[in-house]
Coordinates of C-alpha atoms in Angstrom, one line a residue:
X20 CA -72.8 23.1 27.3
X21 CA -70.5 25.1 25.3
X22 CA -71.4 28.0 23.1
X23 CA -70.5 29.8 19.7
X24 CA -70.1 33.1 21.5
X25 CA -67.6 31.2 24.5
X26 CA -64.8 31.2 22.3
X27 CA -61.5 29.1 21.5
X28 CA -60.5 29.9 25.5
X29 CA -63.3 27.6 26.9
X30 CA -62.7 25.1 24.2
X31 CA -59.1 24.8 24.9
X32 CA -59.7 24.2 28.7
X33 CA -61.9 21.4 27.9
X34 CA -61.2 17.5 27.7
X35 CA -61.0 16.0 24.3
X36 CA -60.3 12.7 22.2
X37 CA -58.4 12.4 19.0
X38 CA -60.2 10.7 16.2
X39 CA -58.8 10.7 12.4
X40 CA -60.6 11.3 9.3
X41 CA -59.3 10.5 5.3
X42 CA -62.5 11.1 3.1
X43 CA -63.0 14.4 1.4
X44 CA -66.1 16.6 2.0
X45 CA -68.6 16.1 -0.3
X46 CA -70.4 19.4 -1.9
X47 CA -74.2 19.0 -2.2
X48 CA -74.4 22.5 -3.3
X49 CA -76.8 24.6 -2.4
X50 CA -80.5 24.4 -3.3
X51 CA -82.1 27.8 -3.8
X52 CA -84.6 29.3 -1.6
X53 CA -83.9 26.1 1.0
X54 CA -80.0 26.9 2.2
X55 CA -79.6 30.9 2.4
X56 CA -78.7 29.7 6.5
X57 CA -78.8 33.2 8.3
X58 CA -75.9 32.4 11.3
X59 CA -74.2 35.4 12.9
X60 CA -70.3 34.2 13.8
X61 CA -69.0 36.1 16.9
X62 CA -66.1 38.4 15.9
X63 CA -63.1 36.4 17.0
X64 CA -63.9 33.8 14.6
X65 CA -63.0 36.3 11.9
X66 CA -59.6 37.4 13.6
X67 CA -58.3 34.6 14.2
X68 CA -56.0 32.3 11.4
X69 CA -57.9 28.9 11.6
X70 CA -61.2 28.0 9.9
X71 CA -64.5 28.2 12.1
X72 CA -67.6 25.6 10.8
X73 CA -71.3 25.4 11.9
X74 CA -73.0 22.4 10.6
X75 CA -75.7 20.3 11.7
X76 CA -76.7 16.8 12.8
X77 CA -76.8 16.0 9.7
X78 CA -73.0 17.2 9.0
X79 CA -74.2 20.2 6.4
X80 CA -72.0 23.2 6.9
X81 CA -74.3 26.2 7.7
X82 CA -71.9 28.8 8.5
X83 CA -68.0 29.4 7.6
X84 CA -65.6 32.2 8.3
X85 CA -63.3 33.5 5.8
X86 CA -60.3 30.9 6.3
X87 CA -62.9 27.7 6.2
X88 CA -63.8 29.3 3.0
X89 CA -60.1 29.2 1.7
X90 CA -60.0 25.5 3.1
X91 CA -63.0 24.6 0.5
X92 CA -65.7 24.5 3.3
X93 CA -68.5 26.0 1.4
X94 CA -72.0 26.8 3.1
X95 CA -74.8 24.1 1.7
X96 CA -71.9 21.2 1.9
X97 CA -72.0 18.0 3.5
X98 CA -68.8 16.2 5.5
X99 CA -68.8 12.9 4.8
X100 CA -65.6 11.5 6.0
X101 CA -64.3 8.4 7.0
X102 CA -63.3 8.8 10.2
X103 CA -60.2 6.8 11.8
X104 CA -59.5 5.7 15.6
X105 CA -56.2 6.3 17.5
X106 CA -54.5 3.2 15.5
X107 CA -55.2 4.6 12.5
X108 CA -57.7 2.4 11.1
X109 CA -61.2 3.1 10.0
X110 CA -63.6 3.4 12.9
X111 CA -66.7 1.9 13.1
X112 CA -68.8 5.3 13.5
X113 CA -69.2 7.8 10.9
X114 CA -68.7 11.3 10.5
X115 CA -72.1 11.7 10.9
X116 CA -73.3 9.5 13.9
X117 CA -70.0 11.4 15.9
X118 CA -71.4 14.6 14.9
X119 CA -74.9 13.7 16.4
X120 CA -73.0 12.4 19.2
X121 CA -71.2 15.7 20.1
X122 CA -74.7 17.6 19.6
X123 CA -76.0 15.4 22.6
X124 CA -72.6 15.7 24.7
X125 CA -72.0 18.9 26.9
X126 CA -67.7 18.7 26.4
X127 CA -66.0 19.4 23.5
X128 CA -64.3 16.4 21.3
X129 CA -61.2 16.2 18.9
X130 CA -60.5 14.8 15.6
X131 CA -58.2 14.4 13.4
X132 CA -58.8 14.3 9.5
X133 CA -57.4 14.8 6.3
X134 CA -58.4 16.0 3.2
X135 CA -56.3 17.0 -0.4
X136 CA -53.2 16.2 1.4
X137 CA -53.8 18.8 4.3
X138 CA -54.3 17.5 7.9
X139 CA -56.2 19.2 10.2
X140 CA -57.8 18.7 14.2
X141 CA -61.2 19.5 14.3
X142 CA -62.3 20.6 17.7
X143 CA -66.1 19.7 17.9
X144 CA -68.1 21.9 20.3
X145 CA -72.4 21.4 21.0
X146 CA -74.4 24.2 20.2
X147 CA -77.9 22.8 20.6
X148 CA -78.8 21.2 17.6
X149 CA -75.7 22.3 15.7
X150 CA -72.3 21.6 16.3
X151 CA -69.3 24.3 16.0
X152 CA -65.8 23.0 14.3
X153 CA -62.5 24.6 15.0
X154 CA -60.4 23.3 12.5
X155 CA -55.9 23.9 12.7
X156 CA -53.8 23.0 9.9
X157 CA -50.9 20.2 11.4
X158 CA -49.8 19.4 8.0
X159 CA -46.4 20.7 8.5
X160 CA -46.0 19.5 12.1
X161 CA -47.0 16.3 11.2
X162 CA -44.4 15.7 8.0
X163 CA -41.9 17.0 10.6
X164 CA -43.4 14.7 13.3
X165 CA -43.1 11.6 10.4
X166 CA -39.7 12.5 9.0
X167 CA -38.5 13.1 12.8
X168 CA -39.5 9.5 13.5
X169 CA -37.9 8.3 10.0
X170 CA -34.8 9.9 10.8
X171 CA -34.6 8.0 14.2
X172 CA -35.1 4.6 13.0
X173 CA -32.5 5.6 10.0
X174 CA -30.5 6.6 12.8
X175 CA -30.8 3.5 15.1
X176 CA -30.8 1.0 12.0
X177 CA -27.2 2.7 11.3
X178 CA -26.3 2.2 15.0
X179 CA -27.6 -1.1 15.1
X180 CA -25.7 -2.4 12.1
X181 CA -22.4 -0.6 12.3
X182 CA -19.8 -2.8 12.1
X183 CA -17.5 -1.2 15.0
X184 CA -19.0 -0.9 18.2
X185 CA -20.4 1.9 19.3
X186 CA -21.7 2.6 22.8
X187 CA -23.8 6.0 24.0
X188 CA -23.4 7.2 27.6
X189 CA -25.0 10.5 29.4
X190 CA -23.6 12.8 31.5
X191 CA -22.6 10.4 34.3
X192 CA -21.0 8.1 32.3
X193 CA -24.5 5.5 32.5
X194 CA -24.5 3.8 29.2
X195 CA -27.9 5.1 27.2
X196 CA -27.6 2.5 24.3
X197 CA -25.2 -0.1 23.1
X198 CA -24.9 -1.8 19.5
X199 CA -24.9 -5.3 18.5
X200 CA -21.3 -5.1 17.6
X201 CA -20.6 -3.9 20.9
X202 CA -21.9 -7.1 22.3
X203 CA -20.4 -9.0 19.9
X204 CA -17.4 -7.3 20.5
X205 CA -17.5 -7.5 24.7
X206 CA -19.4 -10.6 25.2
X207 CA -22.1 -8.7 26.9
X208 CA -25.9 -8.4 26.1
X209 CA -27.1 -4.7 26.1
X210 CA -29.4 -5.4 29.2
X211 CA -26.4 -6.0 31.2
X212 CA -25.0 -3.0 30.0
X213 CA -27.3 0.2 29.7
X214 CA -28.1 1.9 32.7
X215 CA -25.0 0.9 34.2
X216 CA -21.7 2.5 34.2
X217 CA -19.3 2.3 30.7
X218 CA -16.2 1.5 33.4
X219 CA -17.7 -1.9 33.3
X220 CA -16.1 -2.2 29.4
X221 CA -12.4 -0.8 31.4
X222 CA -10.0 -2.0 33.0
X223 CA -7.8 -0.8 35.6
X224 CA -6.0 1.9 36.0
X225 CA -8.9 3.5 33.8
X226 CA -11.9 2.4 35.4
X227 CA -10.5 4.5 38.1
X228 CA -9.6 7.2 36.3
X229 CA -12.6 7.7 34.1
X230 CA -15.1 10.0 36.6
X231 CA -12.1 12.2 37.0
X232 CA -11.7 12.7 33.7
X233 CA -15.3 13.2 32.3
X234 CA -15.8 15.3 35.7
X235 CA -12.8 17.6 34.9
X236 CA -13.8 18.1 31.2
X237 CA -17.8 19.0 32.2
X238 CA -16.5 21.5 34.5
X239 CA -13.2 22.8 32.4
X240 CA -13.9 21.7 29.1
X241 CA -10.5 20.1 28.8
X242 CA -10.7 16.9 27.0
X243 CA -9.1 13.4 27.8
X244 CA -10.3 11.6 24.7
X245 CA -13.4 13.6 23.7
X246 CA -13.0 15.0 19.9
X247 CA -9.0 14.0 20.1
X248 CA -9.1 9.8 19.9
X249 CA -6.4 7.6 21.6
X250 CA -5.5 3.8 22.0
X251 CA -7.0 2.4 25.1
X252 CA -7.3 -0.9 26.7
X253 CA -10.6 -2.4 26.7
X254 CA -12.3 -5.4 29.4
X255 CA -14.2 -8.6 27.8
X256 CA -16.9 -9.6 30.0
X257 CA -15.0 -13.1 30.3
X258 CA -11.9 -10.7 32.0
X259 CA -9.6 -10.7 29.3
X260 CA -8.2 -7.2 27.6
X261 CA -7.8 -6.4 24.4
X262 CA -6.3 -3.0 22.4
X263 CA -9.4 -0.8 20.9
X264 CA -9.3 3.2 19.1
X265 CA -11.2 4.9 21.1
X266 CA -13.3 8.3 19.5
X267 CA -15.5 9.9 21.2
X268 CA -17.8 13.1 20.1
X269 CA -20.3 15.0 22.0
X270 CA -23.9 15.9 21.6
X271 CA -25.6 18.7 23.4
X272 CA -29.7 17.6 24.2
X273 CA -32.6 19.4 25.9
X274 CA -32.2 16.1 28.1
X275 CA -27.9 16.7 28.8
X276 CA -24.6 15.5 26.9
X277 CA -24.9 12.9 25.1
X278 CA -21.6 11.1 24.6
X279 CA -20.8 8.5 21.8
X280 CA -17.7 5.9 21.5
X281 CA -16.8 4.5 18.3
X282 CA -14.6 1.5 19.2
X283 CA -12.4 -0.4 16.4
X284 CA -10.7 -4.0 17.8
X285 CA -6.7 -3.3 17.4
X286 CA -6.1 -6.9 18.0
X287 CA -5.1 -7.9 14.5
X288 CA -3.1 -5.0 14.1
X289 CA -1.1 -5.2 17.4
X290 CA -0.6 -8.6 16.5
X291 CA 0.8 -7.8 13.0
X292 CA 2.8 -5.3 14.5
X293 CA 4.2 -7.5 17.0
X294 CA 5.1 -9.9 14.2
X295 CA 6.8 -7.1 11.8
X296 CA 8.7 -6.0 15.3
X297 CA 10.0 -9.3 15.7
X298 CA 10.9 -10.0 11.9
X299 CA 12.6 -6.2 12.0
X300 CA 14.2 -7.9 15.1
X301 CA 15.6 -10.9 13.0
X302 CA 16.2 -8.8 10.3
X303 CA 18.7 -6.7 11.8
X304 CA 20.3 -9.3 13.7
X305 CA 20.9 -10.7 10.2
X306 CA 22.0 -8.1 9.0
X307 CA 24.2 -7.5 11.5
X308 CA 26.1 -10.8 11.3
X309 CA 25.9 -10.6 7.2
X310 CA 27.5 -7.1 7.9
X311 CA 30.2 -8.7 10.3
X312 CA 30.7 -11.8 8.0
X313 CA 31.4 -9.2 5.2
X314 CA 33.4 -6.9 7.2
X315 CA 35.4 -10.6 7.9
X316 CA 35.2 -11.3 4.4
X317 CA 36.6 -8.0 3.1
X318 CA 39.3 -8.3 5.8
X319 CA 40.1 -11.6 4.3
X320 CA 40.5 -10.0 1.0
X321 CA 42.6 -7.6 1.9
X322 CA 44.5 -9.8 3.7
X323 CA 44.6 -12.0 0.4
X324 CA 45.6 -9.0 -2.0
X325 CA 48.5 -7.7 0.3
X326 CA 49.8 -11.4 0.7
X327 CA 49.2 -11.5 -3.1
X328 CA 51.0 -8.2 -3.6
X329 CA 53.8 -9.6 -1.4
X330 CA 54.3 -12.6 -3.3
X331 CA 54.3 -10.5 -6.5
X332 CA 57.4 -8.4 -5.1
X333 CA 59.2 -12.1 -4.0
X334 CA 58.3 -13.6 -7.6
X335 CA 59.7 -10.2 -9.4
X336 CA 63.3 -10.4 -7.1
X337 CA 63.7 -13.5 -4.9
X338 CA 62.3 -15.9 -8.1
X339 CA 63.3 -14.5 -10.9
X340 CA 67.0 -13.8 -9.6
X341 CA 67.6 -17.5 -8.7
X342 CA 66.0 -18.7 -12.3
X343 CA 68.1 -16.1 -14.2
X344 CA 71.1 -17.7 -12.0
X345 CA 70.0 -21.0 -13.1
X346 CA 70.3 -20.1 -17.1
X347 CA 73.5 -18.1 -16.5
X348 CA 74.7 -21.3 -15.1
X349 CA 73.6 -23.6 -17.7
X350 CA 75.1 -21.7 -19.9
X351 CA 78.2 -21.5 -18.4
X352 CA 78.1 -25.2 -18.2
X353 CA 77.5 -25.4 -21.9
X354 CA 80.5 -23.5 -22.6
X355 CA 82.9 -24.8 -20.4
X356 CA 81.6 -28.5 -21.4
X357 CA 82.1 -27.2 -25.1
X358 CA 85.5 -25.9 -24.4
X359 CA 86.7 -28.8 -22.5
X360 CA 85.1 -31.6 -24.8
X361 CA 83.8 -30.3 -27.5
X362 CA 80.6 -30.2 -29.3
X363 CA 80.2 -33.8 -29.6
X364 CA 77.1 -34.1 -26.6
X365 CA 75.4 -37.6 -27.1
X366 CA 71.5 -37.5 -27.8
X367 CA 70.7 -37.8 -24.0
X368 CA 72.4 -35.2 -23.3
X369 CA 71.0 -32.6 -25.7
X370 CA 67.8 -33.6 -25.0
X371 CA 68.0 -33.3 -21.1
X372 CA 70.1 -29.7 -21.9
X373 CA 66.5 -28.9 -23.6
X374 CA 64.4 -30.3 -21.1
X375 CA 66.4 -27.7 -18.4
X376 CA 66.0 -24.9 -20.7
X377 CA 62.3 -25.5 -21.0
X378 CA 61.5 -26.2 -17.4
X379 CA 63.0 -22.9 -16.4
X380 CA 61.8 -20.5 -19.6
X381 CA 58.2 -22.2 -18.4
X382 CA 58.8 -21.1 -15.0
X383 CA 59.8 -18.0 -16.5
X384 CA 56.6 -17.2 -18.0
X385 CA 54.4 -18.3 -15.3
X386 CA 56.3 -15.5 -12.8
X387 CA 55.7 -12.9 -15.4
X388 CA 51.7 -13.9 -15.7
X389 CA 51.1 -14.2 -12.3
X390 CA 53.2 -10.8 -12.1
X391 CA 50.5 -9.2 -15.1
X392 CA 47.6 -10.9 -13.0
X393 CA 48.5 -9.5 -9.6
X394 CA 49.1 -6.2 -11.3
X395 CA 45.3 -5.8 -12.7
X396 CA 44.0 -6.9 -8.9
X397 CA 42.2 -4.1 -6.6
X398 CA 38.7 -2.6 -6.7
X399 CA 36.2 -1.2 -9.1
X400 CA 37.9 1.3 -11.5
X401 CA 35.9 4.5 -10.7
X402 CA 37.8 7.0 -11.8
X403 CA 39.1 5.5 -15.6
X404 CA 39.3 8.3 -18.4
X405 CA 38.1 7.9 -22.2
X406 CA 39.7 5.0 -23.9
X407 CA 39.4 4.6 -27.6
X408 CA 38.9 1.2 -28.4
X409 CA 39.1 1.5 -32.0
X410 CA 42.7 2.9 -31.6
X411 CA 44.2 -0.1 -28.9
X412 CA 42.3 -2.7 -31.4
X413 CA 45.4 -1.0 -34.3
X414 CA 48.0 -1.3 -32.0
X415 CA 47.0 -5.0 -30.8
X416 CA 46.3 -5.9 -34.9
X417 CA 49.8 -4.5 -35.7
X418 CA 52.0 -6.3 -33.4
X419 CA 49.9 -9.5 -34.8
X420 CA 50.1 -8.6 -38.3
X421 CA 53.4 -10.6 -38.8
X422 CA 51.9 -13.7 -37.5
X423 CA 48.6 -13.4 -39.3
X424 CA 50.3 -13.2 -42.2
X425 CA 52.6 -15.8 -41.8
X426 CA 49.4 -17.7 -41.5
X427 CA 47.5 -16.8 -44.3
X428 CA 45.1 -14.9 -41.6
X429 CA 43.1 -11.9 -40.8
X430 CA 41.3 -9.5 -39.0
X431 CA 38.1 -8.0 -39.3
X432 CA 37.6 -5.1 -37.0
X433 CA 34.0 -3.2 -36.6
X434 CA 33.1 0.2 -35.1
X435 CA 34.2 -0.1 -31.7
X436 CA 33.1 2.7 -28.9
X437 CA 35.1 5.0 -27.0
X438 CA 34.8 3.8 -23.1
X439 CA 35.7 4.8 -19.4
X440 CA 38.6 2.4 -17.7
X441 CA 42.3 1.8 -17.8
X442 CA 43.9 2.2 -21.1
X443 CA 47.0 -0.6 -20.7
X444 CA 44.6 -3.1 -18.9
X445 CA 41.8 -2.8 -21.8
X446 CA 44.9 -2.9 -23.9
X447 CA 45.9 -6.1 -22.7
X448 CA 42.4 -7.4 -22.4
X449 CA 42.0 -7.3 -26.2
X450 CA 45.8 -8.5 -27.0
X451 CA 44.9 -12.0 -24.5
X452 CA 41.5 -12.6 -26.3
X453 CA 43.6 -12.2 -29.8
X454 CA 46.6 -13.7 -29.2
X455 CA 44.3 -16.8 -27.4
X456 CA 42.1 -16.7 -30.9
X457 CA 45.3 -17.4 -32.9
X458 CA 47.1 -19.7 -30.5
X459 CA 43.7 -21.6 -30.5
X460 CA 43.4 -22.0 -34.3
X461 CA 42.1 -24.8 -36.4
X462 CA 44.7 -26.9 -38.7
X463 CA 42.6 -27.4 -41.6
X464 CA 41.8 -23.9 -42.1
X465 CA 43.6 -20.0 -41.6
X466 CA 42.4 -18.0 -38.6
X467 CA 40.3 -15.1 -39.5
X468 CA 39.3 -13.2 -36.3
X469 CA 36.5 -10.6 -36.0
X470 CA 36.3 -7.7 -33.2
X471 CA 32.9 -5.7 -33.2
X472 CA 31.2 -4.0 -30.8
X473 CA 27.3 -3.0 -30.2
X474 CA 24.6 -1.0 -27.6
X475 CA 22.4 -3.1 -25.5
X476 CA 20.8 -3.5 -22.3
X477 CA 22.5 0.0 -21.4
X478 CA 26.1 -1.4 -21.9
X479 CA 28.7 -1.7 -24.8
X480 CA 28.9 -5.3 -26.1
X481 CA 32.4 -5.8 -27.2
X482 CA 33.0 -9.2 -29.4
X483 CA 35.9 -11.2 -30.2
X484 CA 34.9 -14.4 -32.4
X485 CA 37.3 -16.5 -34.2
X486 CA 36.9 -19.6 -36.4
X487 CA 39.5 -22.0 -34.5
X488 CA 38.7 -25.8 -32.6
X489 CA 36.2 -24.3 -30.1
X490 CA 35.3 -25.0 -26.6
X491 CA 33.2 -27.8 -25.2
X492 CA 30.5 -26.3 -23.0
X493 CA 31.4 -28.2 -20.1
X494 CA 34.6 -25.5 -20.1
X495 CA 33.1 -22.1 -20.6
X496 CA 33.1 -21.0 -17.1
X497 CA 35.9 -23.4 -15.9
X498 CA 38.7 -21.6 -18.9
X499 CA 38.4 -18.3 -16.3
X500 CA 40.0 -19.8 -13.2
X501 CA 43.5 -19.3 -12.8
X502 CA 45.3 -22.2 -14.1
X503 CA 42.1 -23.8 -15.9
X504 CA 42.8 -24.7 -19.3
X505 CA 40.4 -26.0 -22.2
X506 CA 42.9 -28.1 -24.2
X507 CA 46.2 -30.1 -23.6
X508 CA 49.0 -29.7 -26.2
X509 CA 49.3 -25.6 -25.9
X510 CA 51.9 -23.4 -25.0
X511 CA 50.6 -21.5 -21.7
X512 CA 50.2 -21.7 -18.5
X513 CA 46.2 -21.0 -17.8
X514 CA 46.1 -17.1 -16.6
X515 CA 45.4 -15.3 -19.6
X516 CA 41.4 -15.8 -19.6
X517 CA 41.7 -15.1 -15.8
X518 CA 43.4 -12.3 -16.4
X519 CA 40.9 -11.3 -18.9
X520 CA 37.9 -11.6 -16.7
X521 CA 39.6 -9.6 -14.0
X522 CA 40.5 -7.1 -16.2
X523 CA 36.6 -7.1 -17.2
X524 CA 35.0 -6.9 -13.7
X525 CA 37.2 -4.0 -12.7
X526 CA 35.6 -1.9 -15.1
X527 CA 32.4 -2.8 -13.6
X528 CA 31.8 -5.7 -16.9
X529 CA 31.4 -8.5 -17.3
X530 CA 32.5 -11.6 -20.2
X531 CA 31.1 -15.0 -21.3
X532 CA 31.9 -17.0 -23.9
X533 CA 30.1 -18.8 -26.5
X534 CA 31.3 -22.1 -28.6
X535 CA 30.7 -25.7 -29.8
X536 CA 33.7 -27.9 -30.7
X537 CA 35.1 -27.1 -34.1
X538 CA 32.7 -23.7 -34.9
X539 CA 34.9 -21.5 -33.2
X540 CA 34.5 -19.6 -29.7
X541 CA 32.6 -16.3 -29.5
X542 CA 34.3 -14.1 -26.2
X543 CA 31.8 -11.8 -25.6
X544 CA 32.5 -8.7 -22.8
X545 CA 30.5 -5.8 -21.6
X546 CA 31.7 -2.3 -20.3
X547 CA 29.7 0.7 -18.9
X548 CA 28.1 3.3 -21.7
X549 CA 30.3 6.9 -20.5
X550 CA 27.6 9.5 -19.2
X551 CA 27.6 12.7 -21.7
X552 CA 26.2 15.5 -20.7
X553 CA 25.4 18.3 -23.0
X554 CA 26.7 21.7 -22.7

């Protein structure tokens, strides 16, 4: 049997069980004349940083060193705790009837108890009819036992319900743990997986190549994929691949390396990727044929405006020369025919002498518009200078004046801006749209003809209204073609409102009109606002 004066090395070479304990002493106090307990304790219990009890059978503490003192274990008190077994619930036996028990045993046994929130095991040695406690405090180390354990089921819930996969190998490349999104993922169960080789989730060339690369980086250090990432190919357990990111990290254990893979699927975004290649693909082939089908188009155009700028140079010489022949001759004829016979012509043959002179003044004034119209053809004006409008709407005004007045007319003209084109085509734009106002009057009633102009949208708004017969909506786009009229019964020959909206778009603008039959028509053009810039 173990003695008092043995000290802590026999009673750490002995056997002993664990047994747990949650009640708090209980302090009978101490009755006088009955519990002055005279007990010597050897020197080393006083040296030492753990508390050192004598009690009895009957649990009643008879001696204490200094530390038991500090721990509330008071000479004349009784232990009365519940004690617990090794799955933590209460155990049959008391306090007590274990003490009695360890008095009669010749080894030393072990509990574990707790009391105020301190844990402590209690090392209970025989000592005849009294029993020795050696008490440690394990309060830390067990909150850092506990809060180790609750930080690795945290950790393996986190594993276990991460939605990527993510698979652990060691050193060897043996798979240590898998998630469930890794079986998901591979169509494996984890039994078929840990403690085999992660090769088994690679294809080849890799499965090849993956010893010599973990071998050359646990010898060199150089990494493959570990702390860098890279696309890799995975292997299904039904065969098939699939595109993954890979990342892999390392942990250094007392055990080894631990190595961890954090796999995301790149199927979907190959796929889309695939997809957005082969619509780039169609795209640019689109492209390419729109580009040739303008490049065709622009050819065509060009084609069209030097033919058109060809027939302008025929109509100026090789037309107007024979019509100018034409009238020279008729009136040659007129005179030798009133020379020869006199003045006396019959009705038919004044009217078909009018008829001749019409025709070819008509034909006349058709050369010269398609001459103006072929004149105002070409690109976008880029580089126009500042045009007053106010000043060309006086000049147009005062070469209609005489007319107006003649008429009983007028005009009303508003601020207009100063804008950035071609001075002689806006010119001309504003003389058509004027003249065309007048020409197009109502009978009942004198023309009266407004030009005004206004911001909006970022662009001048430039209006010419007039009060005349109108135009029926099913016109207003046709009246811009070449040739297009609205009305029968007018002197013209259909180009001026072409000529108008050509005028327009080459100063990057463009015109509409607005009318009903009888209220008038409302031609309404834009033109860029000129940039300022201040000094």
């Amino acid at each position: 049997m173990a003695t008092l004066e043995q000290g802590p090395k026999t009673v750490a070479a002995t056997s002993s069980r664990m047994v747990a304990t949650r009640v708090p002493m209980v302090d009978h106090g101490r009755m006088p004349g009955e519990n002055n307990i005279d007990i010597d304790l050897p020197p080393w219990t006083t040296a030492g940083p753990d508390p050192v009890v004598v009690v009895d059978t009957g649990g009643r503490i008879l001696a204490t060193n200094a530390v038991g003192a500090s721990w509330g274990l008071a000479v004349g008190n009784v232990l009365e705790p519940t004690v617990l077994g090794d799955d933590g619930e209460p155990d049959e036996r008391t306090f007590t009837e274990l003490v009695q028990a360890a008095a009669a045993d010749t080894e030393p046994r072990r509990l574990f108890t707790t009391e105020a929130g301190r844990f402590g095991w209690w090392t209970l040695i025989p000592d005849g009819d009294r029993v020795v406690l050696l008490a440690r405090d394990v309060t830390r180390e067990r909150e850092r036992i506990r809060g180790a354990t609750r930080s690795e089921d945290l950790l393996r819930a986190v594993l276990r319900t991460a939605v990527d996969p993510i698979v652990l190998i060691d050193e060897t490349g043996l798979v240590l743990e898998v998630n469930d999104a890794t079986e998901e993922l591979f169509g494996w169960p984890a039994s078929e997986l840990v403690g085999r080789n992660v090769t088994k989730l690679m294809p080849e060339p890799f499965r090849s190549e993956h010893a010599g690369y973990l071998e050359r980086y646990l010898t060199s250090g150089e990494p493959h994929i570990i702390g860098i990432g890279r696309d890799v190919t995975a292997l299904r357990a039904d065969g098939t691949t699939f595109p993954v990111a890979l990342a892999v990290s390392e942990v250094v254990t007392p055990n080894g390396r631990v190595f961890t893979g954090v796999l995301h699927d790149l199927t979907e975004r190959v796929e889309a990727e695939r997809r957005l290649t082969e619509a780039n693909d169609v795209l640019e082939s689109r492209v390419a044929e729109r580009t040739a089908e303008l490049r065709r188009s622009m050819a065509d155009l060009a084609r069209s405006n030097r033919d058109l700028e060809q027939f302008a140079y025929i109509a100026s010489h090789d037309l107007q020369t024979p019509l100018r022949n034409v009238r020279q001759g008729m009136d040659l004829l007129d005179e030798h025919l009133t020379n020869t016979i006199g003045t006396g012509f019959d009705d038919e043959a004044l009217e078909l002498k009018q008829l001749t002179s019409d025709a070819v003044g008509r034909m006349e004034r058709l050369i010269q518009a398609l001459l103006s119209y072929s004149r105002v053809q070409g690109p976008q004006i880029e580089d126009g200078t500042p045009v007053d409008l106010d000043a060309l709407a006086d000049l147009v005004v005062a070469r209609v004046r005489p007319t107006l007045d003649d008429l009983g007319g007028r005009i009303e003209l508003g601020a207009l801006p100063t804008v950035r084109g071609h001075a002689t085509m806006l010119e001309q734009l504003l003389q058509n749209l004027v003249e065309n106002a007048i020409k197009y009057r109502a009978d009942d009633r004198p023309p009266v003809i407004s030009i005004a102009g206004d911001e909006a949208d970022g662009t001048w708004r430039i209006a010419v209204a007039d009060n005349g017969v109108g135009i029926d909506a099913a016109h207003h786009e046709r009246v811009f073609e070449l040739f297009k009229r609205a009305h029968a019964g007018y002197d013209g020959v259909g180009i001026g409102l072409a000529l108008c909206q050509r005028i327009v778009e080459r100063h990057g603008g463009t015109i509409s009109v607005h009318s009903e039959p009888g209220d008038g028509a409302t031609f309404i053009f834009t033109l860029p606002i000129i940039e300022t810039h201040d000094a």
